[in-house]
mmCIF file of C-alpha atoms in Angstrom:
data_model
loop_
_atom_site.group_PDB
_atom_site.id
_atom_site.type_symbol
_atom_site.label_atom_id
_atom_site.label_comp_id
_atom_site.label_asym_id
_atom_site.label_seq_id
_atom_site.Cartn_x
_atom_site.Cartn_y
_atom_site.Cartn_z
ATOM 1 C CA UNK J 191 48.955 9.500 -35.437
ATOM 2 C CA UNK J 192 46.421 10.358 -32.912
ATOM 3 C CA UNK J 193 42.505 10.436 -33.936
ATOM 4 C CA UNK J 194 41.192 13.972 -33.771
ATOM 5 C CA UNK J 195 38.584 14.801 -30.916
ATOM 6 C CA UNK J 196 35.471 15.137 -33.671
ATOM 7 C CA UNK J 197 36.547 11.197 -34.407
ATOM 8 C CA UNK J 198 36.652 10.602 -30.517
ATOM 9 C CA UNK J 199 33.569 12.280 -29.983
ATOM 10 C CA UNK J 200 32.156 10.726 -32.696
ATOM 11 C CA UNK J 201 32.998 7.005 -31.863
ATOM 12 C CA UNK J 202 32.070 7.584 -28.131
ATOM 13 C CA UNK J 203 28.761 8.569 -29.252
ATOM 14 C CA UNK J 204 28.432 5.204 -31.126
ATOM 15 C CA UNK J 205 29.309 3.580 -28.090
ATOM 16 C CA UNK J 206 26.422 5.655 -25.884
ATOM 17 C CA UNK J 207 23.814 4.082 -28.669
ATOM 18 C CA UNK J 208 24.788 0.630 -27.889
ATOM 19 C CA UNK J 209 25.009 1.151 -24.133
ATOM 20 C CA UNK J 210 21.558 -0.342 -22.277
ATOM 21 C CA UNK J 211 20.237 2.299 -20.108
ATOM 22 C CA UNK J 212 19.007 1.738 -16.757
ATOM 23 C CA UNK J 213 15.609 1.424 -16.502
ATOM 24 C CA UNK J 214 13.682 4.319 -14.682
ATOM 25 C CA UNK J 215 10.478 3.454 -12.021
ATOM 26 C CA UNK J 216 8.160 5.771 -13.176
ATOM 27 C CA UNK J 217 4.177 6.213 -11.637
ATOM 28 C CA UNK J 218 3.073 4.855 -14.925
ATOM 29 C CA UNK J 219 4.985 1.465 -14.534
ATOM 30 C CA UNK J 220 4.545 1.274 -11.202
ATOM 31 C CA UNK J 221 0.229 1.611 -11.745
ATOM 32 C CA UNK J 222 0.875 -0.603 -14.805
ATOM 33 C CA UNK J 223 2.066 -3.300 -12.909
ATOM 34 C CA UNK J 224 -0.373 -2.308 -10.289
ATOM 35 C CA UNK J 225 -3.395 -3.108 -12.531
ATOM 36 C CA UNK J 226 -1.480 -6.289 -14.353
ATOM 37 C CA UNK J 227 -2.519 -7.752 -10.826
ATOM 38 C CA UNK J 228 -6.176 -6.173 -10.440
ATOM 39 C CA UNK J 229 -6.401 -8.398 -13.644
ATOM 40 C CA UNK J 230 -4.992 -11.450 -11.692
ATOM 41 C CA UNK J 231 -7.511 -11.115 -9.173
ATOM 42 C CA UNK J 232 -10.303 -10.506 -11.228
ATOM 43 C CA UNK J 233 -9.612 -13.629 -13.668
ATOM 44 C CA UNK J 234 -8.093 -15.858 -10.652
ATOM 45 C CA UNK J 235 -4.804 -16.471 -12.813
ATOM 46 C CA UNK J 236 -1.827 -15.054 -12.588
ATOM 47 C CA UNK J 237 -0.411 -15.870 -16.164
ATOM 48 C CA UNK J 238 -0.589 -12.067 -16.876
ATOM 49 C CA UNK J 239 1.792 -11.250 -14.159
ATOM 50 C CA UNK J 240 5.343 -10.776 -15.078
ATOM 51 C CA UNK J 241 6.818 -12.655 -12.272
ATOM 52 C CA UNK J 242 10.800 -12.586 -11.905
ATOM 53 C CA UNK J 243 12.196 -15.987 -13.062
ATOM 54 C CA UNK J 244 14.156 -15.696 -9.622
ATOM 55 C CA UNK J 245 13.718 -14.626 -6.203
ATOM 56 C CA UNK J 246 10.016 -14.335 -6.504
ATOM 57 C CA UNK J 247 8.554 -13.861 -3.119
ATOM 58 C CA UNK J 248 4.808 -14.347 -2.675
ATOM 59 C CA UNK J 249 3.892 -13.466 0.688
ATOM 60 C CA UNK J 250 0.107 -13.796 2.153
ATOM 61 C CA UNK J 251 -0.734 -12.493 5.495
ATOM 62 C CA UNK J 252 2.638 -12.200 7.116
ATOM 63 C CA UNK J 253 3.550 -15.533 5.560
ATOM 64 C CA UNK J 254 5.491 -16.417 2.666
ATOM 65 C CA UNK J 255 3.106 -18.933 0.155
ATOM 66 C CA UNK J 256 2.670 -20.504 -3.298
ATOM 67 C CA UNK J 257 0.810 -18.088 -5.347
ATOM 68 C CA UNK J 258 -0.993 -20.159 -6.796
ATOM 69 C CA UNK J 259 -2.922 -21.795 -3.534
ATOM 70 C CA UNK J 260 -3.624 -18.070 -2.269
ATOM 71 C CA UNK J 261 -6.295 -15.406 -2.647
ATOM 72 C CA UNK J 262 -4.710 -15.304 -6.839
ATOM 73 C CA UNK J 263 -6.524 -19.259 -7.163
ATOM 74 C CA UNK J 264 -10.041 -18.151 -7.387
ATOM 75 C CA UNK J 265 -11.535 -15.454 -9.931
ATOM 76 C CA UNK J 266 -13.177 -12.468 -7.444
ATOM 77 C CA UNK J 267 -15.968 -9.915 -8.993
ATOM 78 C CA UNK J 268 -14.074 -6.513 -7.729
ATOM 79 C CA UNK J 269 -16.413 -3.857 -6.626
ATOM 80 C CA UNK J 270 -13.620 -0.895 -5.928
ATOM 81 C CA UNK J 271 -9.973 -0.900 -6.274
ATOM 82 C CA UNK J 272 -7.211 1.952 -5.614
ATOM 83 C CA UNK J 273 -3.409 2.235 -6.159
ATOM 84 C CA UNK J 274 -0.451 4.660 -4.755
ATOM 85 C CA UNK J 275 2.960 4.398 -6.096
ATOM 86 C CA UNK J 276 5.764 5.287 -4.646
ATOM 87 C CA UNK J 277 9.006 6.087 -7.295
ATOM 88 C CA UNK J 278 11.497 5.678 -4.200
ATOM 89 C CA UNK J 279 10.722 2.481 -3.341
ATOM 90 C CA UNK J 280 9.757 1.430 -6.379
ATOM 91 C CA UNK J 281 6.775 -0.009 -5.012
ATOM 92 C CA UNK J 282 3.046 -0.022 -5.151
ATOM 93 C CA UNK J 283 -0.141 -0.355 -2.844
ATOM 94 C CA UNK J 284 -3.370 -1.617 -4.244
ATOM 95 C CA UNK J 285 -6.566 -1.535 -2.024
ATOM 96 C CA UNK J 286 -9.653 -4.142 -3.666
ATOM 97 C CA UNK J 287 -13.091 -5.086 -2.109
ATOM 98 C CA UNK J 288 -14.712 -7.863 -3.549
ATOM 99 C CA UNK J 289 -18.268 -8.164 -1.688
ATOM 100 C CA UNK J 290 -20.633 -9.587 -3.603
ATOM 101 C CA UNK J 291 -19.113 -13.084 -4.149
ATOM 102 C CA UNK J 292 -19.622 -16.726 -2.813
ATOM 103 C CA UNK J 293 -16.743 -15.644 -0.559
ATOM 104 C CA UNK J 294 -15.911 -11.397 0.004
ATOM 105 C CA UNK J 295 -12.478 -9.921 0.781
ATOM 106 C CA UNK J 296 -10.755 -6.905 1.492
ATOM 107 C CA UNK J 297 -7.000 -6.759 -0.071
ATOM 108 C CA UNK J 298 -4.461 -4.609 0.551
ATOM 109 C CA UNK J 299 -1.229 -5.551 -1.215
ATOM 110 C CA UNK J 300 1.952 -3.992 -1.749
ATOM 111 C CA UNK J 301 3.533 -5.029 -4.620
ATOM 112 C CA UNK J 302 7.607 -4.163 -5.133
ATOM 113 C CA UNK J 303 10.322 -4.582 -8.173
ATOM 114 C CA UNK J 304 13.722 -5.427 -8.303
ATOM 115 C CA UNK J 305 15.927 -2.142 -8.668
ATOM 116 C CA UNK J 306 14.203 0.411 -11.043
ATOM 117 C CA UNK J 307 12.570 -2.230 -12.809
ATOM 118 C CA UNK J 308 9.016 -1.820 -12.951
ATOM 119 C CA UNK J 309 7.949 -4.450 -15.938
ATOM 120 C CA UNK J 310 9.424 -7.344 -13.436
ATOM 121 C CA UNK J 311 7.527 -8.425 -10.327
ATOM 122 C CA UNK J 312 9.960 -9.586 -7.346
ATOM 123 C CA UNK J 313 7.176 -9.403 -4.425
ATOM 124 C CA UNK J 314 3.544 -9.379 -4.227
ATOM 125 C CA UNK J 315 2.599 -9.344 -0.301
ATOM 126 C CA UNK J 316 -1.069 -9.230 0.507
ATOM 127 C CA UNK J 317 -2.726 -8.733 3.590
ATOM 128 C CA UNK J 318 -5.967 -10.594 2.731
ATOM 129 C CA UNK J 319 -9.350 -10.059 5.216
ATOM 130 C CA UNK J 320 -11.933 -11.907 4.729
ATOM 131 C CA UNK J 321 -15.298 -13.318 6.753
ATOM 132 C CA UNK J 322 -14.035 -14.076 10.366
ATOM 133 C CA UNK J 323 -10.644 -11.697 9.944
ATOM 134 C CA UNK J 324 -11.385 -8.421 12.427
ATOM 135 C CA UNK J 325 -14.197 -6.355 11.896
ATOM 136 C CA UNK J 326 -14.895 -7.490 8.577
ATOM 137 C CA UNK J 327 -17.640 -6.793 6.639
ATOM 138 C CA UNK J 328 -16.833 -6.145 3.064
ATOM 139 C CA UNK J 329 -20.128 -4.427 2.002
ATOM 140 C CA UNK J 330 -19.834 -1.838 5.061
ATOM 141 C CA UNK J 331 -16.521 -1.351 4.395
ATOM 142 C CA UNK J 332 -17.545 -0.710 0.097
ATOM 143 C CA UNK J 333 -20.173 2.127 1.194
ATOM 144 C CA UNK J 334 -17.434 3.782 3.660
ATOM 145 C CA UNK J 335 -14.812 3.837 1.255
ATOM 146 C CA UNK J 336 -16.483 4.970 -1.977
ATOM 147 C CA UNK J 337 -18.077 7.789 -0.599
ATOM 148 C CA UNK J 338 -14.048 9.311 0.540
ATOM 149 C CA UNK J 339 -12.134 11.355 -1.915
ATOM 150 C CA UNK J 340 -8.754 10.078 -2.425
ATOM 151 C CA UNK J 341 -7.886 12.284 -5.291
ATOM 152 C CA UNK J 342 -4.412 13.868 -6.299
ATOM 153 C CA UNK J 343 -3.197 16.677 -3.883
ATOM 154 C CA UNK J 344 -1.966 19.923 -5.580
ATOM 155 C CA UNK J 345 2.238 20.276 -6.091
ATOM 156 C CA UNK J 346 1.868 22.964 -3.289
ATOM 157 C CA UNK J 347 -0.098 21.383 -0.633
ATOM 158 C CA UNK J 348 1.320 17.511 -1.161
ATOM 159 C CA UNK J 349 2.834 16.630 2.869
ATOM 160 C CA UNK J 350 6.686 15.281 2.711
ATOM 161 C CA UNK J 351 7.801 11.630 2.527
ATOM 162 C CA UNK J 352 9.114 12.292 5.800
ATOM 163 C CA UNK J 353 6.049 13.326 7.523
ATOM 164 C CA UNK J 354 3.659 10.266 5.871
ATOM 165 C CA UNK J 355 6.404 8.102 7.163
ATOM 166 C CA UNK J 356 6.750 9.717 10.643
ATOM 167 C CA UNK J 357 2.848 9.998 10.715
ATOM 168 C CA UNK J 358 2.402 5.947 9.846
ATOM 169 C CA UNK J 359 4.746 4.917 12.454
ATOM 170 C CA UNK J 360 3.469 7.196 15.140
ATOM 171 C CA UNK J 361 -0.261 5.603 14.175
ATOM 172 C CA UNK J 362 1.222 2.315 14.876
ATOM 173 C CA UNK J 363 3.571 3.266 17.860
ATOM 174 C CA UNK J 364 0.006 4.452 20.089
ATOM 175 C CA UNK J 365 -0.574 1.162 21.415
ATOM 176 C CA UNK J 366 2.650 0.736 22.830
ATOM 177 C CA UNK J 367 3.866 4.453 23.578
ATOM 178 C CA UNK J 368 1.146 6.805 25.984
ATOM 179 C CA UNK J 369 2.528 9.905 23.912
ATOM 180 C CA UNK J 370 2.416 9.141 19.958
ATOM 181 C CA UNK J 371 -0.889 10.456 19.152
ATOM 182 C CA UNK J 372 0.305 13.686 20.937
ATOM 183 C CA UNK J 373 2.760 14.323 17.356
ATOM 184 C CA UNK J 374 0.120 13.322 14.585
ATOM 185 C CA UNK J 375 -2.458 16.411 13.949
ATOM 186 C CA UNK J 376 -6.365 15.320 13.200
ATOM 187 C CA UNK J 377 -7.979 16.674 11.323
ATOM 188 C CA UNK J 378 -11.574 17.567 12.519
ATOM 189 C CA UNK J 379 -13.488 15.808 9.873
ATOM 190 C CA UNK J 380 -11.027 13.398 10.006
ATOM 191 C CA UNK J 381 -12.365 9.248 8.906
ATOM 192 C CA UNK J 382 -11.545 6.331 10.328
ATOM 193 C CA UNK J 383 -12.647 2.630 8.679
ATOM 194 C CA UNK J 384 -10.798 -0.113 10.701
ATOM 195 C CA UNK J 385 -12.424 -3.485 8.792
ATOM 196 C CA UNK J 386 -15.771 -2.129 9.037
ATOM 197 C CA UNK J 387 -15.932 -0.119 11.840
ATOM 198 C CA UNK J 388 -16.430 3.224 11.624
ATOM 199 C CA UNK J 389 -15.222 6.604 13.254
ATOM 200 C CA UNK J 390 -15.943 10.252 12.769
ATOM 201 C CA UNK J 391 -13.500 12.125 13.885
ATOM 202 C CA UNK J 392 -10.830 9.639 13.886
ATOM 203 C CA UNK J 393 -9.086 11.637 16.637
ATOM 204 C CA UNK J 394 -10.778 10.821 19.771
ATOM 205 C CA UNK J 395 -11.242 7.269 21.337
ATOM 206 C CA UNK J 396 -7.179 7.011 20.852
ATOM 207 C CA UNK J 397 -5.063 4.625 22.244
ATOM 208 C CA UNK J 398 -3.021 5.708 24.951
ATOM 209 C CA UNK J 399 0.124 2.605 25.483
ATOM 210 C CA UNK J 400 -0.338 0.370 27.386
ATOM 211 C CA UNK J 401 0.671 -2.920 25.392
ATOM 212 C CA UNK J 402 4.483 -4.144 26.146
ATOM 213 C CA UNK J 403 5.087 -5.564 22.203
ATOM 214 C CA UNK J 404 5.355 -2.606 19.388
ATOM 215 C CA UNK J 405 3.777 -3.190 15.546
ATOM 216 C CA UNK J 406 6.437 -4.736 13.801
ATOM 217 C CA UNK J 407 7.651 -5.964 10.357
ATOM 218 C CA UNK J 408 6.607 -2.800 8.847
ATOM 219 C CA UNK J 409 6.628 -2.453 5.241
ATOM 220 C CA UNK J 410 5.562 1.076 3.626
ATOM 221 C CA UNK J 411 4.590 2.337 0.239
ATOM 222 C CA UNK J 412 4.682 6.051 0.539
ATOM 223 C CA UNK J 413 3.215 7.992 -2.444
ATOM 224 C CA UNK J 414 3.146 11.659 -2.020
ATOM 225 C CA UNK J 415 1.065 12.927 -4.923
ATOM 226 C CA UNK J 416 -2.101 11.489 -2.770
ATOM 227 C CA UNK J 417 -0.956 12.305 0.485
ATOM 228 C CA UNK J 418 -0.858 8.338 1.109
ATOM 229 C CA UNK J 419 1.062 6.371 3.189
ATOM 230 C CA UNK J 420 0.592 2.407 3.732
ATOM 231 C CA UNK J 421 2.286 0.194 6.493
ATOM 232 C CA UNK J 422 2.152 -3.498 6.110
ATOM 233 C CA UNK J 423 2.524 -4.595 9.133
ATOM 234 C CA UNK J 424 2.143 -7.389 12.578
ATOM 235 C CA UNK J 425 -0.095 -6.063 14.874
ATOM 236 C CA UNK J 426 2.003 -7.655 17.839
ATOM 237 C CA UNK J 427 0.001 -4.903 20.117
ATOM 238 C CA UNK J 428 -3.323 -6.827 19.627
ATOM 239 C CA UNK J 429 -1.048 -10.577 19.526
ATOM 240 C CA UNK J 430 0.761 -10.570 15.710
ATOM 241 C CA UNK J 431 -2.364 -10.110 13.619
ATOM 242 C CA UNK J 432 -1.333 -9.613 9.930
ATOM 243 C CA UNK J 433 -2.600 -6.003 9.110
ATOM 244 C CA UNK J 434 -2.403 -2.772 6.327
ATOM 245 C CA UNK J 435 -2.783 0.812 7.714
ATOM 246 C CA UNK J 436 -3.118 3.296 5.373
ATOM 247 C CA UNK J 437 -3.305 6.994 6.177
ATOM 248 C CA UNK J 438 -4.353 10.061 3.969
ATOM 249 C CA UNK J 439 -2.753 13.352 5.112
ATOM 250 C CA UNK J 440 -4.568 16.780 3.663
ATOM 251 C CA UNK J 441 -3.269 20.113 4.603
ATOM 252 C CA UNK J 442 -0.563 18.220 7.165
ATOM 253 C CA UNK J 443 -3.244 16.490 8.936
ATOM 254 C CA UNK J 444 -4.586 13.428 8.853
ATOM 255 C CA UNK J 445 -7.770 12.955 6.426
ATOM 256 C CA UNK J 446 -8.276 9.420 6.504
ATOM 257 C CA UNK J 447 -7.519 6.238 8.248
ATOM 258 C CA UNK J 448 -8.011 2.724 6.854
ATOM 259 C CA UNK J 449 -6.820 -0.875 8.158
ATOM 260 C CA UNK J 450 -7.183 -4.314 7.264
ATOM 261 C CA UNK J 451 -6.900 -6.629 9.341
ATOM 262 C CA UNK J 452 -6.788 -10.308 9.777
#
C-alpha cells in the first residue's frame, strides 16, 4: 500500500525542520563582525574575534602576517571609525583613526567570510598608515574626515555596483592610462583626503598616464546603500606602495575621495 500524499507531505515537512539552512550575509552580520574588530583594536586583543579554525588569512600591508605581532598587539584609543558592507561579497570595510596615542594610525581594513557566513572570520587585511607612511598625519586627516557626510543614500538615488566598481578602477587606472579620468564625473564640491593632504574639488590636478606599471592586487568592498566603494590595492604606479582608495559617489558623481597609504 502506498502512503497517501497528506502522509508524504507531512513527513517531508519533518524532514525540512531538521534540514540546516544556509546561512544568509546580511548588513547586520556583516557590521557585527565589523565592530567585533573595532573592539580588537581598541582593547589590542583579538580573543573577541571569531577567527576560522582554518584557512585564516591575516594580511597587513600587502603582506600576509601573524595577527598577533601586527597593528591587533597594542590597545589604540580610536577617535572615528566607519564601516560599508557589501552582501555580494560578503565582505566589509572599516575606516579607524587613532591620533592621539603614543603611536597614531590610519586603518583601512577589509574584512571577508567564508561563503555566506558572516559569524566566521576567514580574512582580515589591513592597510595600516602610520608616522612616516605617505602623507600621514592622523590629526589632519581626523578634522577632514569628520566634518564629511557619509550617510545612507536614498533607494532612488543609490549609484549601481557596476558603476562604484567601474568608477574605483578608473580612479586607479589614471596613472597609467592618459584617458581614465575622462569616464569618472566630479562632482564640483567634490573632496579629496589622500593621507592628509587635502583637495577641493578633487577633479582638477588629475593624473594624466604616464607610469608603465598599473595598480594591482585590487581587492573591493562595494556597498551601495552609501554610495561606497573601497579598493585595496599596490600602488605599483608610485613603486608597490600598500594602499586603500575609497570613493563616495552622490547623484552619479563622485563626492568623496579618500586613500591610505603606506
Amino acid at each position: 500500500m502506498l502512503p497517501s500524499k497528506s502522509l508524504l507531505g507531512t513527513a517531508l515537512a519533518s524532514l525540512s525542520l531538521l534540514t540546516p539552512t544556509a546561512a544568509e550575509c546580511t548588513r547586520e552580520g556583516l557590521l557585527a563582525a565589523a565592530n567585533s574588530y573595532i573592539a580588537a583594536v581598541t582593547a589590542g586583543k583579538i580573543d573577541g574575534l571569531k577567527l576560522a579554525t582554518t584557512n585564516f588569512t591575516y594580511q597587513e600591508n600587502n603582506k600576509k602576517a601573524d595577527i598577533a605581532r601586527g597593528v591587533l598587539s597594542q590597545p589604540l584609543k580610536i577617535d572615528l571609525n566607519r564601516s560599508t558592507a557589501d552582501t555580494v561579497a560578503c565582505a566589509s570595510y572599516t575606516m579607524i583613526i587613532s591620533s592621539s596615542g603614543s603611536k597614531p594610525y590610519v586603518l583601512a581594513t577589509q574584512i571577508r567570510h567564508p561563503g555566506e557566513d558572516t559569524t566566521t572570520i576567514s580574512v582580515i587585511d589591513t592597510i595600516a598608515a602610520t608616522t612616516g607612511s605617505l602623507f600621514f598625519n592622523a590629526k589632519k586627516t581626523l578634522e577632514y574626515i569628520q566634518a564629511q557626510n557619509w550617510g545612507t543614500i536614498p533607494e532612488g538615488q543609490r549609484p549601481s555596483r557596476e558603476l562604484l566598481k567601474n568608477y574605483g578602477d578608473a580612479y586607479l587606472n589614471m596613472w597609467a592610462n592618459a584617458t581614465a579620468s575622462s569616464s569618472i564625473e566630479w562632482g564640483a564640491s567634490c573632496e579629496r583626503v589622500e593621507g592628509s593632504q587635502y583637495t577641493n574639488p578633487c577633479g582638477k590636478s588629475l593624473p594624466r598616464g604616464g607610469s608603465a606599471k598599473n595598480n594591482g592586487m585590487r581587492r573591493y568592498v562595494i556597498d551601495e546603500t552609501v554610495g561606497s566603494v573601497d579598493i585595496l590595492c599596490s600602488f605599483d604606479s608610485l613603486g608597490s606602495l600598500p594602499d586603500s582608495h575609497e570613493l563616495r559617489l552622490e547623484g552619479g558623481k563622485v563626492k568623496y575621495v579618500h586613500t591610505v597609504t603606506v
